[in-house]
Short mmCIF file of C-alpha atoms in Angstrom, two decimals:
data_model
loop_
_atom_site.label_atom_id
_atom_site.label_comp_id
_atom_site.label_asym_id
_atom_site.label_seq_id
_atom_site.Cartn_x
_atom_site.Cartn_y
_atom_site.Cartn_z
CA MET A 2 -21.16 -98.42 211.13
CA PHE A 3 -24.29 -97.53 209.22
CA PHE A 4 -26.66 -99.85 211.05
CA LYS A 5 -28.21 -99.01 214.39
CA GLN A 6 -26.33 -100.71 217.20
CA GLY A 7 -27.70 -104.15 218.08
CA ARG A 8 -30.07 -104.28 215.11
CA TYR A 9 -28.49 -107.20 213.30
CA SER A 10 -31.52 -107.68 211.06
CA GLY A 11 -30.37 -104.52 209.26
CA PHE A 12 -27.83 -106.65 207.38
CA LEU A 13 -30.58 -108.80 205.88
CA THR A 14 -31.69 -106.31 203.23
CA PRO A 15 -28.31 -105.87 201.47
CA ILE A 16 -27.70 -109.64 201.73
CA SER A 17 -31.14 -110.33 200.21
CA TYR A 18 -30.42 -107.88 197.39
CA ALA A 19 -27.10 -109.61 196.66
CA ILE A 20 -28.61 -113.11 196.68
CA ASP A 21 -31.54 -112.18 194.41
CA LEU A 22 -29.27 -110.33 191.97
CA LEU A 23 -26.99 -113.38 191.88
CA VAL A 24 -29.98 -115.63 191.16
CA ILE A 25 -31.38 -113.56 188.28
CA ASN A 26 -27.92 -113.26 186.69
CA LEU A 27 -26.96 -116.93 187.10
CA PHE A 28 -30.15 -118.13 185.41
CA ALA A 29 -29.57 -115.61 182.61
CA TYR A 30 -26.04 -116.96 182.18
CA PHE A 31 -26.90 -120.66 182.03
CA LEU A 32 -30.22 -120.67 180.17
CA PRO A 33 -30.15 -120.50 176.31
CA ILE A 34 -31.85 -117.13 175.90
CA ASN A 35 -29.72 -116.14 172.88
CA PHE A 36 -29.09 -112.50 173.72
CA GLU A 37 -26.55 -110.78 171.49
CA ASN A 38 -24.86 -108.66 174.14
CA PRO A 39 -24.48 -110.52 177.48
CA ALA A 40 -23.07 -107.49 179.35
CA LEU A 41 -26.00 -105.33 178.24
CA PHE A 42 -28.62 -107.92 179.25
CA HIS A 43 -27.07 -108.56 182.68
CA SER A 44 -26.80 -104.83 183.35
CA TYR A 45 -30.39 -104.32 182.19
CA ILE A 46 -31.97 -107.01 184.38
CA SER A 47 -29.90 -105.98 187.42
CA LEU A 48 -30.87 -102.33 187.11
CA VAL A 49 -34.51 -103.22 186.44
CA TRP A 50 -34.63 -105.49 189.49
CA ILE A 51 -33.21 -102.81 191.78
CA LEU A 52 -35.51 -100.06 190.48
CA VAL A 53 -38.63 -102.24 190.68
CA SER A 54 -37.62 -103.39 194.17
CA VAL A 55 -37.28 -99.82 195.40
CA LYS A 56 -40.57 -98.82 193.79
CA ASN A 57 -42.45 -101.75 195.36
CA SER A 58 -40.58 -101.70 198.71
CA PHE A 59 -39.92 -105.36 197.96
CA TYR A 60 -37.35 -105.78 200.72
CA LYS A 61 -39.27 -103.80 203.32
CA ILE A 62 -40.36 -106.76 205.44
CA PHE A 63 -40.64 -106.44 209.19
CA ARG A 64 -40.73 -109.04 211.94
CA TYR A 65 -44.53 -108.66 212.19
CA THR A 66 -45.24 -108.71 208.43
CA LYS A 67 -47.96 -111.19 207.44
CA VAL A 68 -47.58 -113.89 204.79
CA ALA A 69 -50.35 -112.25 202.74
CA ASN A 70 -48.30 -109.05 202.53
CA ILE A 71 -45.25 -110.99 201.34
CA LEU A 72 -47.34 -112.64 198.62
CA LYS A 73 -48.59 -109.22 197.56
CA LEU A 74 -45.00 -107.93 197.36
CA LEU A 75 -43.99 -110.93 195.23
CA PHE A 76 -46.95 -110.40 192.89
CA ASN A 77 -46.26 -106.68 192.39
CA GLN A 78 -42.54 -107.30 191.94
CA PHE A 79 -42.83 -110.01 189.30
CA VAL A 80 -45.66 -108.43 187.31
CA LEU A 81 -43.51 -105.34 186.69
CA PHE A 82 -40.35 -107.41 186.21
CA PHE A 83 -42.13 -109.57 183.61
CA LEU A 84 -43.32 -106.56 181.58
CA ILE A 85 -39.96 -104.77 181.64
CA LEU A 86 -38.08 -108.02 180.96
CA PHE A 87 -39.97 -108.69 177.70
CA ALA A 88 -39.68 -105.02 176.74
CA TYR A 89 -35.94 -105.71 176.33
CA ILE A 90 -36.60 -107.56 173.03
CA GLY A 91 -38.27 -104.61 171.34
CA PHE A 92 -36.29 -101.84 173.01
CA PHE A 93 -32.88 -103.27 172.08
CA LYS A 94 -34.10 -104.97 168.85
CA GLN A 95 -33.27 -108.62 169.58
CA PRO A 96 -34.80 -110.65 166.69
CA ILE A 97 -32.95 -113.90 167.51
CA MET A 98 -33.77 -113.90 171.22
CA SER A 99 -35.95 -116.85 172.20
CA ARG A 100 -39.20 -115.68 173.78
CA LEU A 101 -39.87 -119.18 175.07
CA ALA A 102 -36.45 -119.30 176.73
CA LEU A 103 -37.11 -115.85 178.22
CA ALA A 104 -40.42 -117.11 179.64
CA GLU A 105 -38.65 -120.15 181.11
CA TYR A 106 -36.06 -117.85 182.60
CA PHE A 107 -38.82 -115.78 184.21
CA VAL A 108 -40.47 -118.90 185.71
CA PHE A 109 -37.19 -120.21 187.13
CA VAL A 110 -36.34 -116.82 188.65
CA PHE A 111 -39.81 -116.56 190.17
CA ILE A 112 -39.61 -120.01 191.77
CA ALA A 113 -36.09 -119.38 193.08
CA VAL A 114 -36.79 -115.94 194.55
CA PHE A 115 -40.16 -117.08 195.95
CA SER A 116 -38.48 -120.04 197.68
CA ILE A 117 -35.58 -118.01 199.03
CA LYS A 118 -37.86 -115.31 200.39
CA PHE A 119 -40.13 -117.72 202.24
CA LEU A 120 -37.29 -119.88 203.53
CA ASN A 121 -35.62 -116.74 204.85
CA TYR A 122 -38.90 -115.61 206.44
CA ILE A 123 -39.44 -118.99 208.14
CA PHE A 124 -35.81 -119.22 209.26
CA LEU A 125 -35.93 -115.79 210.92
CA MET A 126 -39.20 -116.61 212.66
CA ARG A 127 -37.73 -119.83 214.06
CA TYR A 128 -34.48 -118.08 214.97
CA ARG A 129 -36.27 -115.44 217.05
CA GLU A 130 -38.58 -118.00 218.63
CA ARG A 131 -36.06 -120.68 219.56
CA VAL A 132 -32.66 -119.00 219.72
CA LYS A 133 -34.02 -115.75 221.19
CA GLY A 134 -31.87 -113.75 218.81
CA ASN A 135 -32.35 -110.13 217.73
CA ILE A 136 -34.81 -109.41 220.57
CA ARG A 137 -36.42 -106.01 221.31
CA ASN A 138 -37.17 -105.15 224.95
CA VAL A 139 -40.59 -103.46 225.11
CA ALA A 140 -42.74 -101.70 227.70
CA VAL A 141 -46.45 -100.95 227.34
CA VAL A 142 -48.13 -97.91 228.92
CA GLY A 143 -51.87 -98.22 229.49
CA LYS A 144 -54.26 -100.89 230.69
CA ASN A 145 -57.21 -101.59 228.41
CA SER A 146 -58.37 -104.14 225.88
CA LYS A 147 -55.98 -102.89 223.18
CA THR A 148 -52.89 -103.02 225.39
CA LYS A 149 -53.86 -106.47 226.69
CA GLN A 150 -54.15 -107.74 223.12
CA LEU A 151 -50.80 -106.21 222.20
CA ILE A 152 -49.11 -107.73 225.27
CA ASN A 153 -50.56 -111.09 224.27
CA VAL A 154 -48.98 -110.65 220.83
CA PHE A 155 -45.60 -109.93 222.45
CA THR A 156 -45.79 -112.90 224.84
CA GLU A 157 -47.44 -115.48 222.57
CA GLN A 158 -46.04 -114.60 219.15
CA ARG A 159 -42.44 -115.36 220.08
CA GLN A 160 -41.41 -115.43 216.43
CA PHE A 161 -41.80 -111.65 216.26
CA GLY A 162 -38.79 -111.28 218.57
CA TYR A 163 -40.25 -109.00 221.27
CA HIS A 164 -39.54 -109.36 224.97
CA PHE A 165 -42.31 -107.80 227.05
CA VAL A 166 -40.64 -106.41 230.19
CA LYS A 167 -43.34 -104.44 231.99
CA GLY A 168 -46.72 -102.76 231.65
CA PHE A 169 -47.60 -99.44 233.29
CA ASN A 170 -51.10 -98.39 234.31
CA PRO A 171 -51.50 -94.58 234.33
CA ASN A 172 -54.75 -94.96 236.31
CA ASP A 173 -52.90 -96.60 239.18
CA GLN A 174 -52.34 -94.26 242.12
CA GLU A 175 -48.72 -95.41 242.33
CA PHE A 176 -48.04 -94.51 238.68
CA ASN A 177 -45.34 -91.88 238.36
CA LEU A 178 -43.82 -90.65 235.11
CA THR A 179 -40.38 -90.15 236.64
CA ASN A 180 -40.28 -93.72 237.98
CA CYS A 181 -41.54 -94.99 234.65
CA PHE A 182 -38.78 -93.17 232.75
CA GLU A 183 -36.12 -94.41 235.18
CA PHE A 184 -37.31 -98.00 234.76
CA ILE A 185 -37.16 -97.69 230.97
CA ILE A 186 -33.57 -96.42 231.09
CA GLU A 187 -32.34 -98.86 233.76
CA ASN A 188 -33.82 -101.90 231.99
CA ASN A 189 -32.62 -100.97 228.49
CA ILE A 190 -36.10 -100.80 227.00
CA ASP A 191 -35.83 -100.44 223.22
CA GLU A 192 -39.44 -99.59 222.33
CA ILE A 193 -42.28 -97.96 224.25
CA TYR A 194 -45.92 -98.53 223.29
CA CYS A 195 -48.37 -95.98 224.68
CA SER A 196 -52.14 -96.22 224.64
CA ILE A 197 -53.43 -92.79 223.64
CA ALA A 198 -56.73 -93.39 225.46
CA ALA A 199 -54.89 -93.96 228.76
CA LEU A 200 -52.78 -90.77 228.77
CA THR A 201 -53.50 -87.06 228.98
CA ASN A 202 -52.12 -84.68 226.37
CA GLU A 203 -49.50 -83.49 228.86
CA GLU A 204 -48.39 -87.06 229.56
CA LEU A 205 -48.21 -87.84 225.84
CA THR A 206 -46.01 -84.79 225.36
CA ASP A 207 -43.78 -85.90 228.23
CA PHE A 208 -43.39 -89.35 226.66
CA ILE A 209 -42.56 -87.85 223.27
CA ASP A 210 -39.93 -85.56 224.80
CA PHE A 211 -38.48 -88.41 226.88
CA ALA A 212 -38.20 -90.73 223.89
CA ASP A 213 -36.59 -88.06 221.72
CA ASN A 214 -34.08 -87.05 224.39
CA ASN A 215 -33.12 -90.63 225.29
CA LEU A 216 -33.01 -92.28 221.86
CA LYS A 217 -35.99 -94.57 222.53
CA THR A 218 -38.46 -95.71 219.87
CA LEU A 219 -41.97 -94.54 220.80
CA LYS A 220 -45.14 -95.91 219.20
CA PHE A 221 -48.80 -95.27 219.91
CA ILE A 222 -51.77 -97.61 220.22
CA PRO A 223 -54.73 -95.58 218.91
CA ASP A 224 -58.25 -95.73 220.25
CA ASN A 225 -59.68 -94.40 216.97
CA LYS A 226 -57.42 -94.24 213.94
CA ASN A 227 -59.73 -91.79 212.13
CA ILE A 228 -58.64 -88.90 214.35
CA PHE A 229 -55.01 -88.99 213.31
CA SER A 230 -53.21 -87.29 210.46
CA LYS A 231 -52.66 -89.47 207.41
CA LYS A 232 -48.97 -88.63 207.61
CA LEU A 233 -48.61 -90.88 210.64
CA LYS A 234 -47.62 -94.43 209.73
CA PHE A 235 -49.85 -97.36 210.63
CA GLU A 236 -48.38 -100.80 211.20
CA TYR A 237 -50.16 -103.98 212.28
CA TYR A 238 -48.81 -106.41 214.87
CA ASP A 239 -51.05 -109.37 214.17
CA TYR A 240 -54.40 -107.45 214.08
CA ILE A 241 -53.41 -104.70 216.53
CA PRO A 242 -52.93 -101.24 214.89
CA VAL A 243 -49.84 -99.35 216.04
CA LEU A 244 -48.86 -95.79 215.12
CA SER A 245 -45.27 -94.76 214.44
CA LEU A 246 -44.72 -91.14 215.43
CA ARG A 247 -41.46 -90.50 213.58
CA ASP A 248 -40.09 -92.27 210.52
CA ILE A 249 -36.34 -91.64 210.14
CA PRO A 250 -35.26 -92.30 206.51
CA LEU A 251 -31.71 -93.27 207.47
CA HIS A 252 -33.03 -96.11 209.65
CA ASN A 253 -34.06 -97.71 206.37
CA THR A 254 -31.29 -100.15 205.43
CA LEU A 255 -31.22 -99.25 201.74
CA ASN A 256 -30.96 -95.52 202.50
CA SER A 257 -28.19 -96.22 205.02
CA LEU A 258 -26.35 -98.32 202.46
CA ILE A 259 -26.65 -95.61 199.80
CA LYS A 260 -25.38 -92.93 202.18
CA ARG A 261 -22.52 -95.09 203.48
CA THR A 262 -21.44 -96.02 199.94
CA PHE A 263 -21.44 -92.36 198.96
CA ASP A 264 -19.45 -91.47 202.10
CA ILE A 265 -16.78 -94.07 201.37
CA VAL A 266 -16.38 -93.10 197.71
CA PHE A 267 -16.36 -89.35 198.34
CA SER A 268 -14.01 -89.55 201.34
CA LEU A 269 -11.56 -91.67 199.33
CA ILE A 270 -11.57 -89.06 196.55
CA VAL A 271 -10.75 -86.29 199.05
CA ILE A 272 -8.14 -88.36 200.92
CA VAL A 273 -6.30 -89.42 197.77
CA GLY A 274 -6.89 -86.33 195.65
CA ILE A 275 -6.41 -83.56 198.24
CA LEU A 276 -5.13 -84.72 201.62
CA SER A 277 -2.33 -86.82 200.10
CA TRP A 278 -0.45 -83.66 199.03
CA LEU A 279 -2.04 -81.00 201.25
CA THR A 280 -1.21 -82.72 204.55
CA PRO A 281 2.62 -82.64 204.23
CA LEU A 282 2.45 -79.03 202.98
CA LEU A 283 0.30 -77.87 205.91
CA ALA A 284 2.38 -79.94 208.32
CA ILE A 285 5.44 -77.89 207.46
CA ILE A 286 3.63 -74.53 207.74
CA ILE A 287 1.81 -75.40 210.99
CA THR A 288 4.93 -76.68 212.79
CA LEU A 289 7.05 -73.75 211.58
CA GLU A 290 4.63 -71.25 213.15
CA SER A 291 4.08 -73.06 216.47
CA LYS A 292 5.40 -76.22 218.03
CA GLY A 293 2.95 -79.05 218.48
CA PRO A 294 1.15 -81.78 216.55
CA VAL A 295 -0.15 -81.27 213.01
CA PHE A 296 -3.52 -82.77 213.84
CA PHE A 297 -5.85 -81.83 216.67
CA ARG A 298 -8.21 -84.47 218.00
CA GLN A 299 -11.16 -83.94 220.31
CA ARG A 300 -13.72 -86.25 221.89
CA ARG A 301 -17.20 -85.62 220.54
CA ASN A 302 -20.56 -87.38 220.58
CA GLY A 303 -21.75 -89.31 217.53
CA ILE A 304 -24.51 -91.73 216.59
CA ASP A 305 -26.34 -93.26 219.57
CA ASN A 306 -24.42 -90.71 221.68
CA ARG A 307 -21.21 -92.77 221.40
CA GLU A 308 -17.99 -90.80 221.88
CA PHE A 309 -15.34 -90.69 219.17
CA TYR A 310 -12.26 -88.67 218.29
CA CYS A 311 -12.93 -85.93 215.73
CA TYR A 312 -9.83 -84.86 213.77
CA LYS A 313 -8.81 -81.44 212.44
CA PHE A 314 -5.69 -79.66 211.29
CA ARG A 315 -4.39 -77.82 214.36
CA SER A 316 -5.31 -74.13 214.08
CA MET A 317 -4.44 -73.02 217.64
CA THR A 318 -1.41 -72.99 219.84
CA PRO A 319 -1.54 -76.01 222.19
CA ASN A 320 -3.63 -75.08 225.26
CA ASP A 321 -5.51 -76.69 228.15
CA ASN A 322 -8.88 -75.08 227.30
CA ALA A 323 -9.44 -76.73 223.90
CA ASP A 324 -11.95 -79.23 225.28
CA ASN A 325 -13.89 -76.68 227.30
CA HIS A 326 -14.08 -73.48 225.28
CA GLN A 327 -15.14 -73.01 221.66
CA ALA A 328 -13.16 -70.70 219.44
CA SER A 329 -14.51 -67.14 219.58
CA LYS A 330 -14.01 -64.03 217.49
CA ASN A 331 -10.47 -62.63 217.82
CA ASP A 332 -9.48 -65.68 219.87
CA MET A 333 -5.82 -65.23 220.86
CA ARG A 334 -5.22 -68.98 220.72
CA ILE A 335 -5.66 -69.08 216.92
CA THR A 336 -2.46 -68.92 214.87
CA ARG A 337 -2.02 -66.99 211.63
CA ILE A 338 -2.21 -70.09 209.43
CA GLY A 339 -5.01 -71.22 211.74
CA ARG A 340 -7.12 -68.17 210.86
CA PHE A 341 -6.76 -68.92 207.18
CA ILE A 342 -7.60 -72.62 207.34
CA ARG A 343 -10.54 -71.96 209.69
CA ARG A 344 -11.92 -69.21 207.44
CA THR A 345 -11.73 -71.52 204.40
CA SER A 346 -12.82 -74.64 206.40
CA VAL A 347 -9.60 -76.41 205.35
CA ASP A 348 -9.05 -77.34 209.01
CA GLU A 349 -12.07 -79.70 208.77
CA LEU A 350 -10.63 -81.81 205.92
CA PRO A 351 -9.04 -84.52 208.17
CA GLN A 352 -12.58 -85.42 209.21
CA PHE A 353 -12.81 -87.27 205.90
CA TYR A 354 -10.74 -89.93 207.70
CA ASN A 355 -13.55 -90.04 210.27
CA VAL A 356 -16.00 -90.47 207.39
CA PHE A 357 -13.98 -93.24 205.78
CA PHE A 358 -13.71 -95.19 209.05
CA GLY A 359 -17.42 -94.77 209.77
CA THR A 360 -17.63 -92.48 212.80
CA MET A 361 -18.90 -89.54 210.74
CA SER A 362 -20.72 -88.84 207.49
CA VAL A 363 -20.04 -86.14 204.89
CA VAL A 364 -23.39 -84.52 205.73
CA GLY A 365 -25.20 -84.66 209.07
CA PRO A 366 -25.66 -82.75 212.33
CA ARG A 367 -22.34 -81.28 213.44
CA PRO A 368 -20.88 -83.19 216.42
CA HIS A 369 -20.48 -81.20 219.63
CA MET A 370 -17.85 -81.43 222.33
CA VAL A 371 -18.74 -83.87 225.11
CA LYS A 372 -18.97 -81.01 227.60
CA HIS A 373 -21.51 -79.16 225.45
CA THR A 374 -23.53 -82.32 224.74
CA ASN A 375 -23.91 -82.94 228.47
CA GLU A 376 -24.90 -79.31 228.97
CA TYR A 377 -27.44 -79.02 226.13
CA ALA A 378 -28.97 -82.48 226.65
CA SER A 379 -30.48 -81.30 229.94
CA LYS A 380 -31.23 -77.76 228.80
CA VAL A 381 -32.44 -77.98 225.18
CA ASP A 382 -35.58 -79.98 224.39
CA LYS A 383 -35.14 -82.73 221.77
CA TYR A 384 -31.39 -82.07 221.63
CA MET A 385 -30.58 -85.79 221.80
CA LEU A 386 -32.67 -86.51 218.71
CA ARG A 387 -29.72 -85.38 216.58
CA HIS A 388 -27.81 -88.50 217.71
CA PHE A 389 -30.16 -90.82 215.83
CA VAL A 390 -27.82 -90.46 212.81
CA LYS A 391 -24.10 -90.02 212.24
CA PRO A 392 -22.67 -86.52 212.66
CA GLY A 393 -21.42 -84.74 209.57
CA ILE A 394 -18.56 -82.56 208.37
CA THR A 395 -21.22 -80.13 207.20
CA GLY A 396 -24.96 -79.96 207.76
CA LEU A 397 -28.19 -78.15 207.02
CA ALA A 398 -27.84 -75.92 210.08
CA GLN A 399 -24.34 -74.87 209.00
CA VAL A 400 -25.33 -73.83 205.47
CA ARG A 401 -28.26 -71.88 206.95
CA GLY A 402 -25.88 -69.74 208.98
CA TYR A 403 -25.74 -71.62 212.30
CA ARG A 404 -22.12 -72.72 212.36
CA GLY A 405 -19.25 -72.07 214.71
CA GLU A 406 -19.63 -70.47 218.11
CA ILE A 407 -22.97 -70.73 219.94
CA GLU A 408 -23.39 -67.22 221.33
CA ASN A 409 -26.95 -67.41 222.68
CA ASP A 410 -29.94 -69.74 223.14
CA VAL A 411 -31.40 -68.81 219.73
CA ASP A 412 -28.30 -70.23 218.01
CA ILE A 413 -28.61 -73.69 219.56
CA LEU A 414 -32.42 -73.79 219.22
CA ASN A 415 -32.26 -73.00 215.49
CA ARG A 416 -29.41 -75.44 215.01
CA ILE A 417 -31.47 -78.21 216.59
CA LYS A 418 -34.50 -77.23 214.50
CA PHE A 419 -32.55 -77.63 211.26
CA ASP A 420 -30.86 -80.84 212.49
CA ILE A 421 -34.21 -82.45 213.25
CA PHE A 422 -35.60 -81.35 209.88
CA TYR A 423 -32.60 -82.97 208.17
CA ILE A 424 -32.99 -86.22 210.12
CA GLU A 425 -36.70 -86.51 209.30
CA ASN A 426 -36.38 -85.47 205.64
CA TRP A 427 -33.07 -86.98 204.53
CA SER A 428 -32.48 -87.72 200.87
CA LEU A 429 -29.34 -88.08 198.77
CA PHE A 430 -30.43 -85.00 196.82
CA LEU A 431 -30.59 -83.00 200.07
CA ASP A 432 -27.06 -84.16 200.93
CA LEU A 433 -25.76 -83.04 197.53
CA LYS A 434 -27.53 -79.70 197.85
CA ILE A 435 -25.95 -79.09 201.27
CA MET A 436 -22.50 -80.02 199.96
CA VAL A 437 -22.77 -77.60 197.03
CA GLN A 438 -23.99 -74.82 199.36
CA THR A 439 -21.09 -75.56 201.73
CA VAL A 440 -18.55 -75.03 198.91
CA PHE A 441 -20.22 -71.75 197.87
CA ASN A 442 -20.25 -70.52 201.47
CA ALA A 443 -16.58 -71.40 201.94
CA LEU A 444 -15.59 -69.51 198.76
CA ALA A 445 -17.74 -66.49 199.65
CA GLY A 446 -16.61 -66.43 203.28
CA GLU A 447 -18.82 -66.63 206.34
CA ASP A 448 -19.17 -64.26 209.27
CA LYS A 449 -18.80 -67.01 211.87
CA ALA A 450 -15.91 -68.82 210.18
CA TYR A 451 -13.35 -67.98 212.84
#
């Protein structure tokens, strides 16, 4: 799964892309535009539409987005689309193409996309308001004019799809951070809105740490937006400004779709091109050296802290300590073939099945054993933040030297630092860079590859 659990609206963006691409291609097919090469024209308009959409964030519409913003998106999208569409005539030298027919095509596409976008917007508003679907449970911390206005938005603007559960007043003598955190967990609160004016710096830090360690979305209600860094993202719920502390690129549906598509294609190449012949060969060698299964599976924690079975080629003799103790240097449990496949990272290749079936990604924070997750979650600050995305076969921390056995606190702290950097700065280019570095490291050999 490449969409956050329970966030069904994440499917809307790829569906909207597909519908709009179908519309612009159907009109091109049926209208008498007189293009000489149909395949070239269809490819051109599809690619142009996608690139312009990404540039304009055309499909980045939230539940609280205003109609004026949607109109602005439509204007920006179709101005660029119009210019690039007519550039096709000169760029590909189309003397017989009808400019009038091309203008008619543009008008029909505009009307169709405009209608679809607004019908979809109205439908979703009515769906959230009447059916109560795709609801976010929210809690508000602070009691002042801003929080009252925001609570009114949540309770009165039902079409936004927010369910206001409780408000907390830090000035109340009975207010207690521990009780507040317990309530948020017990009542499955999805998003927390904190008034900065109502909390001390220490309390703000506690809320940030709590949200990071418990996979909760935390947003701030500012008292004066001029005091904040321009890197923080402002959003408006009706006319109430709200600050987003952390923007995770892979929570963007298009980015998730790109990464998932890459994962499927790349994992299939490895499964068919390498594992199809390497698996039976290693199966013979592994079973000849020691009796036991060819594959080793172990429960680990993945996205949203959900447990899954992580697969490897078995590199140890079967033992009862596999789920409790990491492999260490000169570990007597490791077989001779096991030392080779661990040193070359060949033992990790079956995890491409995990990638194909969606429990892992090619690149991401390395998944830890359940025992270690439980241990570090309470000991290492912001440790749980790494579970906002899928775990990976390789990751930024691993190519920077923090792979294998965790020998001291510095190892886990640096690993988390690089994991968080990756989560907050993901790009497809970064994934490719990490993959190339992983191959180089495997060929050169690594000190902790044991």
